PDB file of C-alpha atoms in Angstrom:
ATOM      1  CA  MET A   8       6.372   8.506   7.925  1.00  0.00           C
ATOM      2  CA  PHE A   9       8.478   6.913   5.190  1.00  0.00           C
ATOM      3  CA  GLN A  10      10.015   4.491   7.676  1.00  0.00           C
ATOM      4  CA  ARG A  11       6.549   3.399   8.873  1.00  0.00           C
ATOM      5  CA  ILE A  12       5.375   2.727   5.304  1.00  0.00           C
ATOM      6  CA  LYS A  13       8.586   0.890   4.528  1.00  0.00           C
ATOM      7  CA  LYS A  14       8.154  -1.270   7.656  1.00  0.00           C
ATOM      8  CA  ASP A  15       4.520  -2.156   6.798  1.00  0.00           C
ATOM      9  CA  PHE A  16       5.457  -3.109   3.242  1.00  0.00           C
ATOM     10  CA  ALA A  17       8.390  -5.230   4.395  1.00  0.00           C
ATOM     11  CA  GLY A  18       6.209  -6.956   6.996  1.00  0.00           C
ATOM     12  CA  TRP A  19       3.598  -8.018   4.452  1.00  0.00           C
ATOM     13  CA  ILE A  20       6.287  -9.202   2.024  1.00  0.00           C
ATOM     14  CA  VAL A  21       7.821 -11.415   4.740  1.00  0.00           C
ATOM     15  CA  ILE A  22       4.426 -12.895   5.659  1.00  0.00           C
ATOM     16  CA  ILE A  23       3.482 -13.632   2.037  1.00  0.00           C
ATOM     17  CA  ALA A  24       6.961 -15.026   1.272  1.00  0.00           C
ATOM     18  CA  GLY A  25       6.785 -17.334   4.297  1.00  0.00           C
ATOM     19  CA  PHE A  26       3.390 -18.655   3.217  1.00  0.00           C
ATOM     20  CA  LEU A  27       4.639 -19.208  -0.357  1.00  0.00           C
ATOM     21  CA  LEU A  28       7.756 -20.984   0.923  1.00  0.00           C
ATOM     22  CA  LEU A  29       5.741 -23.484   2.976  1.00  0.00           C
ATOM     23  CA  LEU A  30       3.314 -24.008   0.099  1.00  0.00           C
ATOM     24  CA  GLU A  31       6.099 -24.548  -2.400  1.00  0.00           C
ATOM     25  CA  ILE A  32       8.171 -26.948  -0.289  1.00  0.00           C
ATOM     26  CA  PHE A  33       5.396 -29.118   1.163  1.00  0.00           C
ATOM     27  CA  VAL A  34       2.713 -28.976  -1.564  1.00  0.00           C
ATOM     28  CA  LEU A  35       3.880 -27.797  -4.988  1.00  0.00           C
ATOM     29  CA  HIS A  36       7.501 -29.020  -5.085  1.00  0.00           C
ATOM     30  CA  PRO A  37       8.234 -31.457  -2.248  1.00  0.00           C
ATOM     31  CA  GLY A  38      11.289 -32.628  -4.214  1.00  0.00           C
ATOM     32  CA  LEU A  39      13.044 -29.437  -3.139  1.00  0.00           C
ATOM     33  CA  ILE A  40      13.681 -30.977   0.278  1.00  0.00           C
ATOM     34  CA  PHE A  41      15.559 -33.848  -1.363  1.00  0.00           C
ATOM     35  CA  SER A  42      17.565 -31.399  -3.527  1.00  0.00           C
ATOM     36  CA  PHE A  43      18.514 -29.350  -0.473  1.00  0.00           C
ATOM     37  CA  LEU A  44      19.584 -32.436   1.475  1.00  0.00           C
ATOM     38  CA  VAL A  45      21.686 -33.723  -1.431  1.00  0.00           C
ATOM     39  CA  SER A  46      23.389 -30.363  -2.006  1.00  0.00           C
ATOM     40  CA  ILE A  47      24.070 -29.839   1.712  1.00  0.00           C
ATOM     41  CA  GLY A  48      25.405 -33.404   1.988  1.00  0.00           C
ATOM     42  CA  LEU A  49      27.749 -32.900  -0.966  1.00  0.00           C
ATOM     43  CA  MET A  50      29.005 -29.615   0.484  1.00  0.00           C
ATOM     44  CA  TYR A  51      29.495 -31.151   3.934  1.00  0.00           C
ATOM     45  CA  TYR A  52      31.480 -34.198   2.815  1.00  0.00           C
ATOM     46  CA  GLY A  53      33.284 -32.155   0.192  1.00  0.00           C
ATOM     47  CA  LYS A  54      34.412 -29.680   2.860  1.00  0.00           C
ATOM     48  CA  LYS A  55      35.694 -32.525   5.054  1.00  0.00           C
ATOM     49  CA  GLY A  56      37.781 -33.845   2.146  1.00  0.00           C
ATOM     50  CA  ARG A  57      38.570 -30.467   0.575  1.00  0.00           C
ATOM     51  CA  LYS A  58      42.302 -31.253   0.494  1.00  0.00           C
ATOM     52  CA  ARG A  59      41.636 -33.902  -2.115  1.00  0.00           C
ATOM     53  CA  LYS A  60      40.439 -33.196  -5.642  1.00  0.00           C
ATOM     54  CA  ILE A  61      37.280 -35.270  -5.216  1.00  0.00           C
ATOM     55  CA  GLY A  62      36.416 -33.296  -2.080  1.00  0.00           C
ATOM     56  CA  LYS A  63      36.636 -29.958  -3.894  1.00  0.00           C
ATOM     57  CA  LEU A  64      34.581 -31.361  -6.740  1.00  0.00           C
ATOM     58  CA  MET A  65      31.848 -32.545  -4.334  1.00  0.00           C
ATOM     59  CA  PHE A  66      31.771 -29.181  -2.533  1.00  0.00           C
ATOM     60  CA  TRP A  67      31.377 -27.101  -5.695  1.00  0.00           C
ATOM     61  CA  ALA A  68      28.870 -29.557  -7.155  1.00  0.00           C
ATOM     62  CA  GLY A  69      26.772 -29.293  -3.990  1.00  0.00           C
ATOM     63  CA  LEU A  70      26.980 -25.488  -4.043  1.00  0.00           C
ATOM     64  CA  LEU A  71      25.921 -25.410  -7.702  1.00  0.00           C
ATOM     65  CA  VAL A  72      22.929 -27.690  -7.052  1.00  0.00           C
ATOM     66  CA  LEU A  73      21.906 -25.521  -4.071  1.00  0.00           C
ATOM     67  CA  LEU A  74      22.096 -22.281  -6.075  1.00  0.00           C
ATOM     68  CA  ILE A  75      20.108 -23.734  -8.974  1.00  0.00           C
ATOM     69  CA  SER A  76      17.425 -25.051  -6.601  1.00  0.00           C
ATOM     70  CA  VAL A  77      17.130 -21.732  -4.761  1.00  0.00           C
ATOM     71  CA  LEU A  78      17.027 -19.578  -7.902  1.00  0.00           C
ATOM     72  CA  ASN A  79      14.332 -21.776  -9.443  1.00  0.00           C
ATOM     73  CA  MET A  80      12.044 -21.329  -6.432  1.00  0.00           C
ATOM     74  CA  PHE A  81       8.960 -19.177  -6.984  1.00  0.00           C
ATOM     75  CA  THR A  82       9.383 -17.663  -3.507  1.00  0.00           C
ATOM     76  CA  VAL A  83      12.809 -16.267  -4.384  1.00  0.00           C
ATOM     77  CA  LYS A  84      11.461 -14.845  -7.652  1.00  0.00           C
ATOM     78  CA  PHE A  85       8.615 -13.229  -5.697  1.00  0.00           C
ATOM     79  CA  LEU A  86      11.055 -11.600  -3.260  1.00  0.00           C
ATOM     80  CA  LEU A  87      13.251 -10.290  -6.076  1.00  0.00           C
ATOM     81  CA  PHE A  88      10.220  -8.915  -7.935  1.00  0.00           C
ATOM     82  CA  SER A  89       8.903  -7.272  -4.743  1.00  0.00           C
ATOM     83  CA  LEU A  90      12.237  -5.546  -4.105  1.00  0.00           C
ATOM     84  CA  LEU A  91      12.389  -4.339  -7.704  1.00  0.00           C
ATOM     85  CA  PHE A  92       8.780  -3.158  -7.586  1.00  0.00           C
ATOM     86  CA  TYR A  93       9.310  -1.294  -4.297  1.00  0.00           C
ATOM     87  CA  TRP A  94      12.450   0.394  -5.628  1.00  0.00           C
ATOM     88  CA  PHE A  95      10.610   1.412  -8.807  1.00  0.00           C
ATOM     89  CA  VAL A  96       7.670   2.895  -6.854  1.00  0.00           C
ATOM     90  CA  GLN A  97      10.013   4.953  -4.668  1.00  0.00           C
ATOM     91  CA  TYR A  98      11.889   6.168  -7.735  1.00  0.00           C
ATOM     92  CA  ILE A  99       8.680   7.301  -9.468  1.00  0.00           C
ATOM     93  CA  GLN A 100       7.430   9.069  -6.333  1.00  0.00           C
ATOM     94  CA  LYS A 101      10.682  11.001  -5.980  1.00  0.00           C
ATOM     95  CA  LYS A 102      10.503  12.076  -9.618  1.00  0.00           C
ATOM     96  CA  ASN A 103       7.022  13.542  -9.238  1.00  0.00           C
ATOM     97  CA  ASN A 104       7.000  17.136  -8.104  1.00  0.00           C
ATOM     98  CA  LYS A 105       4.283  18.683  -5.990  1.00  0.00           C
ATOM     99  CA  GLU A 106       1.579  20.377  -8.023  1.00  0.00           C
ATOM    100  CA  VAL A 107      -0.112  23.683  -7.280  1.00  0.00           C
ATOM    101  CA  ILE A 108      -3.876  23.233  -7.695  1.00  0.00           C
ATOM    102  CA  LYS A 109      -5.784  26.293  -8.901  1.00  0.00           C
ATOM    103  CA  PRO A 110      -9.481  26.376  -9.836  1.00  0.00           C
ATOM    104  CA  ILE A 111     -10.427  27.622 -13.309  1.00  0.00           C
ATOM    105  CA  ILE A 112     -13.688  29.561 -13.163  1.00  0.00           C
ATOM    106  CA  LYS A 113     -15.685  30.592 -16.204  1.00  0.00           C
ATOM    107  CA  HIS A 114     -17.607  33.775 -15.372  1.00  0.00           C
ATOM    108  CA  LYS A 115     -20.897  34.662 -16.975  1.00  0.00           C
ATOM    109  CA  GLU A 116     -20.654  37.696 -19.258  1.00  0.00           C
ATOM    110  CA  ALA A 117     -23.259  40.430 -19.235  1.00  0.00           C
ATOM    111  CA  GLY A 118     -26.143  39.500 -21.467  1.00  0.00           C
ATOM    112  CA  ASP A 119     -24.920  35.968 -21.855  1.00  0.00           C
ATOM    113  CA  ALA A 120     -27.771  33.526 -21.324  1.00  0.00           C
ATOM    114  CA  ASP A 121     -25.576  30.428 -21.288  1.00  0.00           C
ATOM    115  CA  GLU A 122     -25.246  28.436 -18.085  1.00  0.00           C
ATOM    116  CA  VAL A 123     -22.288  29.300 -15.897  1.00  0.00           C
ATOM    117  CA  ILE A 124     -19.829  26.400 -15.765  1.00  0.00           C
ATOM    118  CA  ILE A 125     -17.306  26.240 -12.947  1.00  0.00           C
ATOM    119  CA  LYS A 126     -14.340  24.020 -13.674  1.00  0.00           C
ATOM    120  CA  LYS A 127     -12.093  22.909 -10.831  1.00  0.00           C
ATOM    121  CA  GLU A 128      -8.996  20.808 -10.632  1.00  0.00           C
ATOM    122  CA  PRO A 129      -9.493  17.735  -8.416  1.00  0.00           C
ATOM    123  CA  MET A 130      -7.631  17.423  -5.157  1.00  0.00           C
ATOM    124  CA  PHE A 131      -5.849  14.292  -6.400  1.00  0.00           C
ATOM    125  CA  ARG A 132      -5.650  12.632  -9.807  1.00  0.00           C
ATOM    126  CA  ASN A 133      -5.733   8.981 -10.852  1.00  0.00           C
ATOM    127  CA  ARG A 134      -2.154   7.767 -11.166  1.00  0.00           C
ATOM    128  CA  LEU A 135      -0.428   4.399 -11.073  1.00  0.00           C
ATOM    129  CA  PHE A 136       2.432   5.496  -8.822  1.00  0.00           C
ATOM    130  CA  HIS A 137       2.065   8.681  -6.800  1.00  0.00           C
ATOM    131  CA  ARG A 138       1.933   9.645  -3.144  1.00  0.00           C
ATOM    132  CA  ASN A 139      -1.154  11.738  -2.352  1.00  0.00           C
ATOM    133  CA  GLU A 140      -1.120  14.076   0.641  1.00  0.00           C
ATOM    134  CA  THR A 141      -3.181  17.109   1.559  1.00  0.00           C
ATOM    135  CA  PRO A 142      -1.240  20.318   2.384  1.00  0.00           C
ATOM    136  CA  ASP A 143      -0.005  20.960   5.918  1.00  0.00           C
ATOM    137  CA  HIS A 144      -1.644  24.401   5.836  1.00  0.00           C
ATOM    138  CA  VAL A 145      -5.156  25.757   5.232  1.00  0.00           C
ATOM    139  CA  TYR A 146      -6.552  24.603   1.878  1.00  0.00           C
ATOM    140  CA  GLU A 147      -9.807  24.610  -0.096  1.00  0.00           C
ATOM    141  CA  TRP A 148     -11.721  21.360   0.175  1.00  0.00           C
ATOM    142  CA  LYS A 149     -12.887  19.321  -2.831  1.00  0.00           C
ATOM    143  CA  ASP A 150     -14.463  15.874  -2.677  1.00  0.00           C
ATOM    144  CA  ILE A 151     -11.966  13.084  -3.386  1.00  0.00           C
ATOM    145  CA  ASN A 152     -12.627  10.222  -5.789  1.00  0.00           C
ATOM    146  CA  ILE A 153      -9.480   8.470  -7.030  1.00  0.00           C
ATOM    147  CA  GLN A 154      -8.195   5.086  -8.110  1.00  0.00           C
ATOM    148  CA  THR A 155      -4.490   4.247  -8.195  1.00  0.00           C
ATOM    149  CA  GLY A 156      -2.081   1.381  -8.736  1.00  0.00           C
ATOM    150  CA  ALA A 157       0.493   1.494  -5.936  1.00  0.00           C
ATOM    151  CA  SER A 158       0.033   4.609  -3.835  1.00  0.00           C
ATOM    152  CA  ASP A 159      -0.195   5.910  -0.280  1.00  0.00           C
ATOM    153  CA  THR A 160      -2.745   8.621   0.590  1.00  0.00           C
ATOM    154  CA  ILE A 161      -2.822  10.931   3.612  1.00  0.00           C
ATOM    155  CA  ILE A 162      -5.853  13.198   4.139  1.00  0.00           C
ATOM    156  CA  ASP A 163      -5.970  15.683   7.020  1.00  0.00           C
ATOM    157  CA  LEU A 164      -9.350  17.411   7.435  1.00  0.00           C
ATOM    158  CA  SER A 165      -8.177  19.669  10.271  1.00  0.00           C
ATOM    159  CA  TYR A 166      -6.745  22.220   7.820  1.00  0.00           C
ATOM    160  CA  THR A 167      -9.909  22.770   5.798  1.00  0.00           C
ATOM    161  CA  VAL A 168     -13.554  23.812   6.201  1.00  0.00           C
ATOM    162  CA  LEU A 169     -16.096  21.314   4.910  1.00  0.00           C
ATOM    163  CA  PRO A 170     -19.342  22.513   3.310  1.00  0.00           C
ATOM    164  CA  GLN A 171     -22.699  21.603   4.785  1.00  0.00           C
ATOM    165  CA  GLY A 172     -24.100  18.314   3.627  1.00  0.00           C
ATOM    166  CA  GLU A 173     -22.259  15.105   2.859  1.00  0.00           C
ATOM    167  CA  THR A 174     -18.565  15.143   1.982  1.00  0.00           C
ATOM    168  CA  VAL A 175     -17.263  12.117   0.071  1.00  0.00           C
ATOM    169  CA  ILE A 176     -13.802  10.554   0.197  1.00  0.00           C
ATOM    170  CA  ALA A 177     -13.469   7.569  -2.168  1.00  0.00           C
ATOM    171  CA  VAL A 178     -10.104   5.838  -2.613  1.00  0.00           C
ATOM    172  CA  ARG A 179      -9.462   2.641  -4.561  1.00  0.00           C
ATOM    173  CA  ASN A 180      -5.953   1.123  -4.528  1.00  0.00           C
ATOM    174  CA  LEU A 181      -4.332  -1.999  -5.838  1.00  0.00           C
ATOM    175  CA  VAL A 182      -1.532  -1.713  -3.261  1.00  0.00           C
ATOM    176  CA  GLY A 183      -1.168   1.054  -0.704  1.00  0.00           C
ATOM    177  CA  ASN A 184      -2.087   2.563   2.652  1.00  0.00           C
ATOM    178  CA  VAL A 185      -4.596   5.315   3.452  1.00  0.00           C
ATOM    179  CA  LYS A 186      -4.552   7.539   6.556  1.00  0.00           C
ATOM    180  CA  ILE A 187      -7.403   9.961   7.250  1.00  0.00           C
ATOM    181  CA  TYR A 188      -7.365  12.419  10.169  1.00  0.00           C
ATOM    182  CA  ILE A 189     -10.812  13.587  11.327  1.00  0.00           C
ATOM    183  CA  PRO A 190     -11.649  16.425  13.784  1.00  0.00           C
ATOM    184  CA  TYR A 191     -13.463  15.271  16.924  1.00  0.00           C
ATOM    185  CA  ASP A 192     -16.658  17.233  16.186  1.00  0.00           C
ATOM    186  CA  LEU A 193     -17.179  15.717  12.730  1.00  0.00           C
ATOM    187  CA  GLU A 194     -19.541  12.776  12.111  1.00  0.00           C
ATOM    188  CA  VAL A 195     -18.150   9.983   9.935  1.00  0.00           C
ATOM    189  CA  SER A 196     -19.267   6.863   8.082  1.00  0.00           C
ATOM    190  CA  ILE A 197     -16.719   4.307   6.811  1.00  0.00           C
ATOM    191  CA  ASN A 198     -17.158   1.523   4.275  1.00  0.00           C
ATOM    192  CA  HIS A 199     -13.876  -0.320   3.725  1.00  0.00           C
ATOM    193  CA  SER A 200     -13.296  -3.313   1.443  1.00  0.00           C
ATOM    194  CA  VAL A 201      -9.971  -5.166   1.367  1.00  0.00           C
ATOM    195  CA  LEU A 202      -8.570  -8.471   0.164  1.00  0.00           C
ATOM    196  CA  LEU A 203      -5.515  -8.475   2.440  1.00  0.00           C
ATOM    197  CA  GLY A 204      -4.670  -5.803   5.006  1.00  0.00           C
ATOM    198  CA  SER A 205      -5.651  -4.205   8.287  1.00  0.00           C
ATOM    199  CA  ALA A 206      -7.883  -1.386   9.518  1.00  0.00           C
ATOM    200  CA  TYR A 207      -7.459   0.831  12.580  1.00  0.00           C
ATOM    201  CA  ILE A 208     -10.532   3.024  13.073  1.00  0.00           C
ATOM    202  CA  PHE A 209     -10.980   5.682  15.764  1.00  0.00           C
ATOM    203  CA  ASP A 210     -10.313   4.392  19.278  1.00  0.00           C
ATOM    204  CA  GLU A 211     -10.442   0.659  18.652  1.00  0.00           C
ATOM    205  CA  GLU A 212      -7.806  -0.981  20.841  1.00  0.00           C
ATOM    206  CA  ASN A 213      -6.494  -3.336  18.185  1.00  0.00           C
ATOM    207  CA  ALA A 214      -6.294  -3.108  14.423  1.00  0.00           C
ATOM    208  CA  VAL A 215      -8.704  -5.334  12.499  1.00  0.00           C
ATOM    209  CA  ASN A 216      -6.670  -7.758  10.388  1.00  0.00           C
ATOM    210  CA  ALA A 217      -8.764  -8.424   7.325  1.00  0.00           C
ATOM    211  CA  PHE A 218      -8.742 -11.071   4.628  1.00  0.00           C
ATOM    212  CA  ASN A 219     -11.342 -10.575   1.910  1.00  0.00           C
ATOM    213  CA  MET A 220     -13.551  -8.526   4.234  1.00  0.00           C
ATOM    214  CA  ASN A 221     -15.859  -5.545   4.162  1.00  0.00           C
ATOM    215  CA  ILE A 222     -15.687  -3.319   7.255  1.00  0.00           C
ATOM    216  CA  MET A 223     -18.358  -0.749   8.125  1.00  0.00           C
ATOM    217  CA  ARG A 224     -18.211   1.806  10.936  1.00  0.00           C
ATOM    218  CA  SER A 225     -20.283   4.910  11.679  1.00  0.00           C
ATOM    219  CA  SER A 226     -20.338   7.551  14.397  1.00  0.00           C
ATOM    220  CA  THR A 227     -23.576   7.756  16.380  1.00  0.00           C
ATOM    221  CA  GLY A 228     -24.765  11.125  15.040  1.00  0.00           C
ATOM    222  CA  PHE A 229     -23.918  10.577  11.385  1.00  0.00           C
ATOM    223  CA  ASP A 230     -27.474  10.367  10.018  1.00  0.00           C
ATOM    224  CA  GLN A 231     -28.630  13.571  11.761  1.00  0.00           C
ATOM    225  CA  ALA A 232     -25.495  15.698  11.212  1.00  0.00           C
ATOM    226  CA  GLU A 233     -25.657  18.713   8.887  1.00  0.00           C
ATOM    227  CA  THR A 234     -21.990  18.295   8.019  1.00  0.00           C
ATOM    228  CA  ARG A 235     -20.702  14.743   7.702  1.00  0.00           C
ATOM    229  CA  VAL A 236     -18.038  12.709   5.915  1.00  0.00           C
ATOM    230  CA  LYS A 237     -18.557   9.444   4.037  1.00  0.00           C
ATOM    231  CA  ILE A 238     -15.383   7.430   3.486  1.00  0.00           C
ATOM    232  CA  ILE A 239     -15.369   4.644   0.893  1.00  0.00           C
ATOM    233  CA  THR A 240     -12.123   2.708   0.407  1.00  0.00           C
ATOM    234  CA  SER A 241     -11.268  -0.424  -1.530  1.00  0.00           C
ATOM    235  CA  PHE A 242      -7.839  -2.139  -1.564  1.00  0.00           C
ATOM    236  CA  LEU A 243      -6.350  -5.281  -2.980  1.00  0.00           C
ATOM    237  CA  VAL A 244      -3.532  -5.098  -0.415  1.00  0.00           C
ATOM    238  CA  GLY A 245      -3.178  -2.260   2.079  1.00  0.00           C
ATOM    239  CA  ASN A 246      -3.937  -0.717   5.460  1.00  0.00           C
ATOM    240  CA  LEU A 247      -6.538   1.863   6.468  1.00  0.00           C
ATOM    241  CA  GLU A 248      -6.205   4.184   9.466  1.00  0.00           C
ATOM    242  CA  VAL A 249      -8.923   6.686  10.459  1.00  0.00           C
ATOM    243  CA  LYS A 250      -7.898   8.743  13.449  1.00  0.00           C
ATOM    244  CA  ARG A 251      -9.440  11.582  15.496  1.00  0.00           C
ATOM    245  CA  ILE A 252      -7.287  14.657  16.035  1.00  0.00           C
TER     246      ILE A 252
END
C-alpha cells in the first residue's frame, strides 16, 4: 500500500516538474538555454585543454556557471521542496499512534427531565498530516465528515453494518488519495471535485484523469434503496478510487 502511494506521488511530481521545466526554459527564462550552452562549452573546451592552467580555469568556470543556473531554477526548488514535504509528511504519520475510539454516552437519570445527549467520538478527526484508515475487523459505523491538509484515507465498509437511511462520507483534502471499498449489494452515489488528479469508480475500464473537474456517478437503485451511501469528496491534488468488494 505504501509503495503504491509513494509511486503515485512520485508520478505526479515528475509530471508537474516536467511541465514547469518546459515553461521556465521556453517562456519565463529563455536565457537559461544560453547559460547552459555557455557552461557546457566552457567545460568541454576546458576538459580538452585540462593539462594547461587556462583549461582547468575554463572547466571550473563552466561548472560553476552550470551549478548556479541549475540551483536558481524554480523547477529545481520545486523538486527539493516536494522531497522535503514528502519526507515531513511520512515522519508525522509515523509519529502518530493509532487511537482507540470509544463513545461517551450520557444516560438519563431517574426523574431527570432533561434531554438525553449522546456524545460520540468521530471516526476520523480533522488533521493536517495523518493517515486515516478504518479497522481491519468489525467496527461501529459513524458518518465521516473530515477535511485535511496532506492525508490518505482508506474506508472499508465490508467490516461494518450501516443503519437504514442515507450514510454520508465527506472527505476534503488539499493533497491526498482516498480509497473506498463498497459491498456489492449497497447502492452508492458519488460527487467528486478535483483540481488535478484521477478517479477510478466501480468497473470503469480506465481511470478518469481530471483537471478542474466535477465527477458524478450513481448506482441505478440509489434513489429507491432503504440503505444507501452518499460519497462527497473534494481534492486540490489527489486520486479517488471506489471499488466493489
